[in-house]
């Protein structure tokens, strides 16, 4: 196998290749397909011009969300002791005001004025017990975690007369009642499917063991929690669930209170339109709500709500960065777009031998796209699937979800929004997400230390 790489890199790759054993091994290898620019050429040819409004079609308001968490153990003694801190920030950008911040010639945004917009941000924080912490003297970390999830999701997250109570949002997304099949207590697990959880009755004592079962146990976030293990992944699931529940809460309130307001706003989520792990079963509920919102808007003679999931990292974005120079070469100063259908994903991104019949069937409620802008930047964004449910066969849904006509004006409006907010200042991000991110970030040093100290103070 020919190997012509000349430059040594930091990982000592070239040094390895000079090794006689490696050389002997390479002689026994051939390529499946010889790497070439024509391979990229085939992929590039499948991109098409990105739609653009004339003039650009922009919302009046943008709400961008970003979440961060901190769950590193506090102190260095054993057993390891852990709290989870989750912070979700929303930035509201009033487009008319934002426009005033931009120099129309240089597209330069005054950073001091942008910083002022942070004052609009309303971070919502959650604190959860991790390993070795008994919340309210619960017998296990897991039982305490269940109670903490309930206490924090059942708390009103707004001041004044308004409410955001995420346990109620969870119920509203599920037609106001939720069954829970089995008692979540590890020592019980008996069948309790006859109990119905509602806004009026969000908790029940288990008829078998007497422990309290909470409506929020439906999310099954506690299932990843152990007494002394690292509970970081449960915190990630919680963060993911909270972000999407908050989006659900915003949409529900506007749908019920003032649906016309939904025509003026765009929501920008940080990350894919998907819920992973135990709370993944929430994804069809959010998909259904989006569909209800759009049906309502259609009845009012309006276009669908613009919700964008923007991914700054991940394998689709990695692939996008790889493609960036080929796309820019083939389409200089032209915006191009590709829907990431399952074939494309499997052939060029994931490369599975046994591809799923419908990618993301258990978790995604939005479709991925890759967008190279006129200025040469790459964005991976998602739009909600334009369906009420994933009915029909999986293969059938996989085909329908990539029919671009079904997305109506959303593709054009998403591209316009990304173009408007892309800036040199924030690589691979657009301004609203960057602002929300700056607000949500929990820096581990030295800011994270403060959180550790607060937690320790609270333990005394
Ligand atoms: Zn029980």
Coordinates of C-alpha atoms and ligand atoms in Angstrom, one line a residue:
X1 CA 0.0 0.0 0.0
X2 CA 1.6 3.3 -1.0
X3 CA 2.0 5.8 1.7
X4 CA 3.3 9.2 0.7
X5 CA 2.7 11.3 3.7
X6 CA 5.8 13.3 4.3
X7 CA 5.2 15.7 7.2
X8 CA 5.5 14.4 10.7
X9 CA 2.7 15.5 13.0
X10 CA 2.4 15.8 16.7
X11 CA 1.0 12.3 17.2
X12 CA 4.2 10.8 15.6
X13 CA 2.1 9.3 12.8
X14 CA 5.1 9.5 10.3
X15 CA 7.3 7.8 12.8
X16 CA 4.9 4.9 13.1
X17 CA 4.8 4.5 9.4
X18 CA 8.6 4.3 9.2
X19 CA 8.6 1.4 11.6
X20 CA 9.6 -1.8 9.7
X21 CA 6.7 -3.8 11.3
X22 CA 4.2 -1.2 10.3
X23 CA 5.7 -1.1 6.8
X24 CA 5.4 -4.9 6.5
X25 CA 1.8 -4.7 7.6
X26 CA 0.9 -2.0 5.2
X27 CA 2.3 -4.1 2.3
X28 CA -0.5 -6.6 3.0
X29 CA -3.2 -4.0 2.8
X30 CA -5.1 -2.4 0.0
X31 CA -7.8 0.3 -0.1
X32 CA -11.5 -0.5 -0.4
X33 CA -11.7 2.6 -2.5
X34 CA -8.6 4.6 -3.4
X35 CA -9.0 8.0 -1.7
X36 CA -9.4 10.7 -4.3
X37 CA -10.9 14.1 -5.0
X38 CA -13.4 12.5 -7.4
X39 CA -15.0 10.6 -4.4
X40 CA -15.6 14.0 -2.8
X41 CA -16.8 15.2 -6.2
X42 CA -19.6 12.7 -6.2
X43 CA -20.8 13.9 -2.8
X44 CA -20.5 17.5 -3.7
X45 CA -22.6 17.0 -6.8
X46 CA -25.5 15.9 -4.7
X47 CA -25.8 19.3 -3.0
X48 CA -28.3 21.9 -4.4
X49 CA -28.6 25.7 -4.1
X50 CA -29.8 26.8 -0.7
X51 CA -33.0 28.8 -0.9
X52 CA -32.9 32.5 0.0
X53 CA -35.8 34.9 0.5
X54 CA -35.8 38.1 -1.6
X55 CA -35.5 39.9 0.7
X56 CA -34.4 37.7 3.5
X57 CA -37.3 36.3 5.5
X58 CA -36.6 36.9 9.2
X59 CA -38.7 36.6 12.3
X60 CA -39.3 39.5 14.6
X61 CA -38.0 37.7 17.7
X62 CA -35.4 34.9 18.2
X63 CA -35.3 32.8 21.3
X64 CA -32.1 30.8 21.6
X65 CA -31.5 28.3 24.3
X66 CA -28.3 26.7 25.5
X67 CA -27.6 24.4 28.4
X68 CA -24.6 23.5 30.4
X69 CA -23.9 21.3 33.4
X70 CA -21.3 20.6 36.0
X71 CA -21.1 17.3 37.7
X72 CA -17.5 16.7 38.7
X73 CA -17.0 15.2 42.2
X74 CA -16.5 17.7 45.0
X75 CA -13.3 17.2 46.9
X76 CA -10.8 14.4 46.5
X77 CA -11.9 12.1 49.4
X78 CA -13.6 8.8 48.9
X79 CA -16.3 7.7 48.4
X80 CA -16.6 10.1 45.5
X81 CA -19.3 12.7 46.2
X82 CA -21.1 14.4 43.4
X83 CA -23.7 17.0 42.7
X84 CA -25.2 17.9 39.3
X85 CA -25.7 21.5 38.4
X86 CA -27.7 22.2 35.3
X87 CA -28.2 25.6 33.8
X88 CA -30.5 26.4 30.9
X89 CA -30.3 29.9 29.5
X90 CA -32.5 31.6 27.0
X91 CA -31.6 34.7 25.1
X92 CA -34.4 36.8 23.5
X93 CA -33.2 38.8 20.5
X94 CA -35.5 41.5 19.3
X95 CA -34.5 41.8 15.7
X96 CA -35.4 45.4 15.3
X97 CA -33.1 46.3 18.2
X98 CA -30.4 43.9 17.0
X99 CA -30.4 45.5 13.5
X100 CA -29.3 48.7 15.1
X101 CA -26.2 47.1 16.5
X102 CA -24.9 46.1 13.1
X103 CA -22.8 48.3 10.9
X104 CA -24.4 47.5 7.5
X105 CA -21.1 47.8 5.7
X106 CA -18.8 45.8 7.9
X107 CA -21.5 43.6 9.5
X108 CA -19.5 44.3 12.7
X109 CA -21.5 44.0 15.9
X110 CA -20.7 46.2 18.8
X111 CA -19.7 43.7 21.5
X112 CA -20.7 46.1 24.4
X113 CA -24.2 46.5 23.0
X114 CA -24.4 42.7 22.5
X115 CA -23.4 42.2 26.1
X116 CA -26.4 44.3 27.1
X117 CA -28.6 41.7 25.6
X118 CA -27.4 39.3 28.3
X119 CA -29.6 41.2 30.7
X120 CA -32.6 39.7 29.0
X121 CA -31.3 36.2 29.6
X122 CA -33.1 34.2 32.3
X123 CA -31.0 31.3 33.4
X124 CA -32.9 28.4 35.0
X125 CA -30.9 26.2 37.2
X126 CA -31.3 22.7 38.6
X127 CA -29.3 21.1 41.4
X128 CA -29.4 17.3 41.7
X129 CA -27.8 14.8 44.1
X130 CA -25.1 12.6 42.6
X131 CA -23.1 9.8 44.1
X132 CA -23.0 9.6 47.9
X133 CA -25.7 12.2 48.5
X134 CA -28.9 11.5 50.2
X135 CA -31.5 14.2 49.4
X136 CA -34.1 14.7 52.2
X137 CA -32.6 11.6 53.9
X138 CA -33.8 9.2 51.2
X139 CA -32.6 5.6 51.7
X140 CA -30.7 5.6 48.4
X141 CA -29.2 8.2 46.1
X142 CA -31.7 7.1 43.5
X143 CA -34.7 7.7 45.6
X144 CA -33.4 11.1 46.6
X145 CA -32.6 11.9 43.0
X146 CA -36.3 11.0 42.1
X147 CA -37.5 13.4 44.7
X148 CA -35.1 16.2 43.6
X149 CA -36.2 15.8 40.0
X150 CA -39.8 16.1 41.0
X151 CA -39.2 19.0 43.4
X152 CA -37.3 21.0 40.8
X153 CA -39.6 20.2 37.8
X154 CA -42.7 20.9 39.9
X155 CA -41.4 24.3 41.1
X156 CA -42.6 27.4 39.3
X157 CA -39.7 28.8 37.3
X158 CA -41.1 32.2 36.8
X159 CA -41.7 35.2 39.1
X160 CA -45.0 37.1 39.2
X161 CA -48.3 35.8 38.0
X162 CA -46.8 33.7 35.2
X163 CA -45.9 30.1 35.6
X164 CA -43.5 27.6 34.1
X165 CA -43.9 24.4 35.8
X166 CA -42.2 21.6 33.8
X167 CA -44.0 18.7 35.5
X168 CA -47.3 20.3 34.3
X169 CA -45.7 20.8 30.8
X170 CA -44.9 17.1 30.9
X171 CA -48.5 16.3 31.7
X172 CA -49.9 18.7 29.0
X173 CA -47.7 17.1 26.4
X174 CA -49.2 13.8 27.4
X175 CA -52.9 14.8 27.2
X176 CA -52.9 15.7 31.0
X177 CA -52.5 12.2 32.4
X178 CA -49.6 9.8 32.7
X179 CA -49.5 6.2 33.8
X180 CA -46.3 4.7 35.2
X181 CA -46.1 0.9 34.7
X182 CA -43.9 -0.1 37.7
X183 CA -42.8 1.2 41.1
X184 CA -39.5 3.0 40.5
X185 CA -38.0 1.8 43.8
X186 CA -35.3 -0.7 43.1
X187 CA -36.5 -3.0 46.0
X188 CA -40.1 -3.0 44.8
X189 CA -40.6 -2.6 41.0
X190 CA -44.1 -4.0 41.4
X191 CA -46.9 -3.2 38.9
X192 CA -48.6 0.1 39.5
X193 CA -50.1 0.8 36.0
X194 CA -53.6 1.4 37.5
X195 CA -52.4 4.7 39.1
X196 CA -52.9 7.8 37.0
X197 CA -50.8 10.9 37.5
X198 CA -52.4 14.2 36.8
X199 CA -51.9 17.9 37.6
X200 CA -54.2 17.5 40.6
X201 CA -52.5 14.3 41.7
X202 CA -48.9 14.4 40.7
X203 CA -47.7 11.8 43.3
X204 CA -49.0 8.6 44.6
X205 CA -47.8 6.3 47.4
X206 CA -46.9 2.9 46.0
X207 CA -49.7 0.5 47.1
X208 CA -47.0 -2.2 47.6
X209 CA -44.0 -0.6 49.3
X210 CA -45.5 2.8 50.4
X211 CA -42.8 4.9 48.8
X212 CA -43.8 8.0 47.0
X213 CA -44.0 7.7 43.2
X214 CA -43.7 11.0 41.3
X215 CA -45.2 12.0 37.9
X216 CA -41.7 12.9 36.8
X217 CA -40.6 9.2 37.4
X218 CA -42.2 8.7 34.0
X219 CA -39.0 10.3 32.5
X220 CA -37.0 7.4 34.0
X221 CA -34.0 9.8 34.6
X222 CA -33.3 8.0 37.9
X223 CA -32.6 4.6 36.2
X224 CA -29.0 5.6 35.5
X225 CA -28.4 6.6 39.1
X226 CA -26.4 4.5 41.6
X227 CA -25.2 5.2 45.1
X228 CA -21.5 5.4 44.5
X229 CA -21.1 5.4 40.7
X230 CA -20.5 8.3 38.4
X231 CA -24.0 9.7 37.7
X232 CA -22.8 12.2 35.0
X233 CA -24.8 10.6 32.2
X234 CA -28.1 10.9 34.1
X235 CA -27.3 14.6 34.5
X236 CA -26.8 14.9 30.8
X237 CA -30.2 13.2 30.1
X238 CA -31.8 15.5 32.6
X239 CA -30.3 18.6 30.9
X240 CA -31.5 17.3 27.5
X241 CA -35.0 16.6 28.8
X242 CA -35.3 20.0 30.5
X243 CA -34.2 21.9 27.4
X244 CA -36.9 20.3 25.3
X245 CA -39.5 20.5 28.0
X246 CA -38.9 24.2 28.2
X247 CA -39.3 24.5 24.5
X248 CA -42.6 22.6 24.9
X249 CA -43.6 25.0 27.7
X250 CA -43.0 28.1 25.6
X251 CA -44.9 26.7 22.7
X252 CA -47.8 25.5 24.8
X253 CA -48.2 28.9 26.5
X254 CA -48.1 30.8 23.2
X255 CA -50.4 28.3 21.5
X256 CA -53.0 28.6 24.3
X257 CA -52.6 32.3 25.0
X258 CA -51.7 34.0 21.7
X259 CA -51.1 31.7 18.7
X260 CA -50.4 34.7 16.4
X261 CA -47.3 35.5 18.4
X262 CA -45.9 32.2 17.1
X263 CA -45.7 33.7 13.6
X264 CA -43.3 36.3 14.8
X265 CA -40.8 34.1 16.7
X266 CA -38.1 31.6 15.8
X267 CA -36.7 29.2 18.4
X268 CA -33.1 28.1 18.1
X269 CA -32.1 25.1 20.1
X270 CA -28.5 24.1 20.7
X271 CA -28.1 20.5 19.5
X272 CA -30.2 18.1 17.5
X273 CA -34.0 18.0 17.7
X274 CA -33.8 14.7 19.7
X275 CA -34.1 13.3 23.1
X276 CA -31.8 10.4 24.1
X277 CA -31.7 7.6 26.6
X278 CA -34.6 7.1 29.1
X279 CA -36.5 10.3 28.3
X280 CA -36.4 9.6 24.5
X281 CA -40.1 8.6 24.7
X282 CA -40.8 12.3 25.1
X283 CA -39.8 13.0 21.5
X284 CA -43.0 11.9 19.8
X285 CA -44.9 14.2 22.2
X286 CA -42.9 17.2 21.2
X287 CA -43.2 16.3 17.6
X288 CA -47.0 16.1 18.0
X289 CA -47.1 19.5 19.8
X290 CA -45.2 21.1 16.9
X291 CA -47.7 19.6 14.5
X292 CA -50.6 21.0 16.5
X293 CA -49.0 24.4 16.6
X294 CA -48.5 24.3 12.8
X295 CA -52.1 23.1 12.2
X296 CA -53.4 26.0 14.3
X297 CA -51.2 28.4 12.4
X298 CA -52.4 27.0 9.0
X299 CA -56.0 27.5 10.2
X300 CA -55.1 31.1 10.9
X301 CA -53.7 31.4 7.3
X302 CA -50.1 31.4 8.6
X303 CA -46.9 29.6 7.8
X304 CA -45.4 27.0 10.2
X305 CA -43.4 27.9 13.3
X306 CA -39.6 28.1 12.7
X307 CA -37.7 25.9 15.2
X308 CA -34.1 25.1 14.4
X309 CA -31.8 22.7 16.1
X310 CA -28.2 23.8 15.5
X311 CA -25.4 21.4 16.1
X312 CA -21.9 22.7 16.7
X313 CA -20.3 19.3 17.2
X314 CA -21.0 15.7 16.3
X315 CA -20.4 13.4 13.4
X316 CA -22.5 15.2 10.9
X317 CA -20.7 18.4 11.7
X318 CA -17.3 16.6 11.5
X319 CA -18.3 15.4 8.1
X320 CA -19.5 18.9 7.1
X321 CA -16.0 20.3 8.0
X322 CA -14.4 17.6 5.9
X323 CA -16.6 18.6 3.0
X324 CA -16.2 22.3 3.5
X325 CA -13.2 22.9 1.2
X326 CA -14.7 20.7 -1.5
X327 CA -18.0 22.5 -1.4
X328 CA -16.4 25.9 -1.4
X329 CA -14.3 24.9 -4.4
X330 CA -17.3 23.5 -6.3
X331 CA -19.7 26.3 -5.3
X332 CA -17.6 29.4 -4.6
X333 CA -19.7 32.2 -2.9
X334 CA -22.8 30.1 -3.4
X335 CA -25.0 28.8 -0.7
X336 CA -25.6 25.0 -1.0
X337 CA -27.7 22.6 1.0
X338 CA -28.0 18.8 1.5
X339 CA -30.7 17.0 3.3
X340 CA -29.0 14.2 5.4
X341 CA -31.1 11.3 4.2
X342 CA -30.4 7.9 5.7
X343 CA -28.5 6.7 2.6
X344 CA -26.2 9.7 2.7
X345 CA -25.8 9.3 6.5
X346 CA -24.9 5.7 6.1
X347 CA -22.7 6.0 3.1
X348 CA -20.6 9.0 4.1
X349 CA -21.1 9.7 7.8
X350 CA -21.8 6.6 10.0
X351 CA -20.9 3.8 7.6
X352 CA -22.9 1.1 9.3
X353 CA -23.1 -2.5 7.9
X354 CA -26.5 -2.8 9.3
X355 CA -28.2 0.6 8.9
X356 CA -31.3 1.4 10.9
X357 CA -34.5 1.3 8.8
X358 CA -35.2 4.9 9.9
X359 CA -32.3 6.8 11.5
X360 CA -33.2 8.2 14.9
X361 CA -36.5 6.4 15.1
X362 CA -36.5 6.2 18.9
X363 CA -35.1 9.7 19.5
X364 CA -35.2 12.3 16.7
X365 CA -38.1 14.6 16.0
X366 CA -36.2 16.7 13.5
X367 CA -34.4 16.3 10.2
X368 CA -30.7 17.2 9.7
X369 CA -29.4 19.4 6.9
X370 CA -25.9 20.5 6.0
X371 CA -25.7 24.1 4.8
X372 CA -22.6 25.7 3.3
X373 CA -23.2 29.5 3.3
X374 CA -22.2 32.0 0.7
X375 CA -19.3 32.9 2.9
X376 CA -18.0 29.3 3.0
X377 CA -19.1 28.4 6.5
X378 CA -20.7 25.0 7.3
X379 CA -23.8 24.6 9.5
X380 CA -25.6 21.5 10.6
X381 CA -29.2 22.4 11.4
X382 CA -32.4 20.5 11.9
X383 CA -36.0 21.3 11.3
X384 CA -38.9 19.5 13.0
X385 CA -40.4 16.6 11.0
X386 CA -43.5 17.9 9.4
X387 CA -45.7 15.1 10.7
X388 CA -47.9 14.5 13.7
X389 CA -46.4 11.0 14.3
X390 CA -44.0 8.5 12.8
X391 CA -46.8 6.3 11.5
X392 CA -46.5 3.9 8.6
X393 CA -43.5 1.6 8.1
X394 CA -40.0 2.8 9.2
X395 CA -38.8 2.7 5.6
X396 CA -41.8 4.7 4.5
X397 CA -41.2 7.4 7.1
X398 CA -37.5 7.5 6.2
X399 CA -38.5 8.4 2.6
X400 CA -41.2 10.9 3.6
X401 CA -39.1 12.8 6.1
X402 CA -36.6 13.9 3.4
X403 CA -39.2 15.2 0.9
X404 CA -38.2 18.8 0.9
X405 CA -41.6 20.2 -0.3
X406 CA -43.1 19.0 3.0
X407 CA -41.0 21.6 4.9
X408 CA -42.7 24.5 3.0
X409 CA -41.0 27.8 3.6
X410 CA -39.1 26.5 6.6
X411 CA -35.9 25.7 4.7
X412 CA -35.7 29.1 3.2
X413 CA -36.4 30.8 6.5
X414 CA -33.9 28.7 8.3
X415 CA -31.2 29.5 5.8
X416 CA -32.0 33.2 5.9
X417 CA -31.8 33.2 9.7
X418 CA -28.4 31.4 9.7
X419 CA -27.0 33.7 7.0
X420 CA -28.2 36.7 9.0
X421 CA -26.5 35.7 12.2
X422 CA -23.3 34.0 11.0
X423 CA -20.4 36.0 12.1
X424 CA -16.6 35.7 12.2
X425 CA -16.8 36.4 15.9
X426 CA -18.3 33.0 16.7
X427 CA -17.0 30.1 14.6
X428 CA -19.6 27.4 13.8
X429 CA -22.2 29.2 15.8
X430 CA -24.7 31.9 15.1
X431 CA -25.0 34.9 17.3
X432 CA -28.1 33.9 19.4
X433 CA -26.7 30.5 20.3
X434 CA -23.3 32.0 21.1
X435 CA -24.9 34.5 23.4
X436 CA -27.0 31.9 25.1
X437 CA -24.0 29.7 25.4
X438 CA -21.9 32.4 27.0
X439 CA -24.7 32.8 29.5
X440 CA -25.2 29.1 30.3
X441 CA -21.5 28.2 30.6
X442 CA -20.5 27.0 34.0
X443 CA -16.8 27.5 34.0
X444 CA -15.1 24.9 36.0
X445 CA -12.2 27.1 37.1
X446 CA -12.6 29.2 39.0
X447 CA -16.4 29.6 38.8
X448 CA -17.0 25.8 39.3
X449 CA -15.1 26.1 42.6
X450 CA -17.8 28.5 43.9
X451 CA -20.4 25.9 43.1
X452 CA -18.5 23.3 45.0
X453 CA -18.2 25.6 48.0
X454 CA -21.9 26.4 47.9
X455 CA -22.7 22.7 47.8
X456 CA -20.5 21.9 50.8
X457 CA -21.9 24.8 52.8
X458 CA -25.4 23.5 52.1
X459 CA -24.4 20.0 53.4
X460 CA -23.6 21.1 57.0
Ligands
LIG1 ZN1 -43.3 0.2 45.4

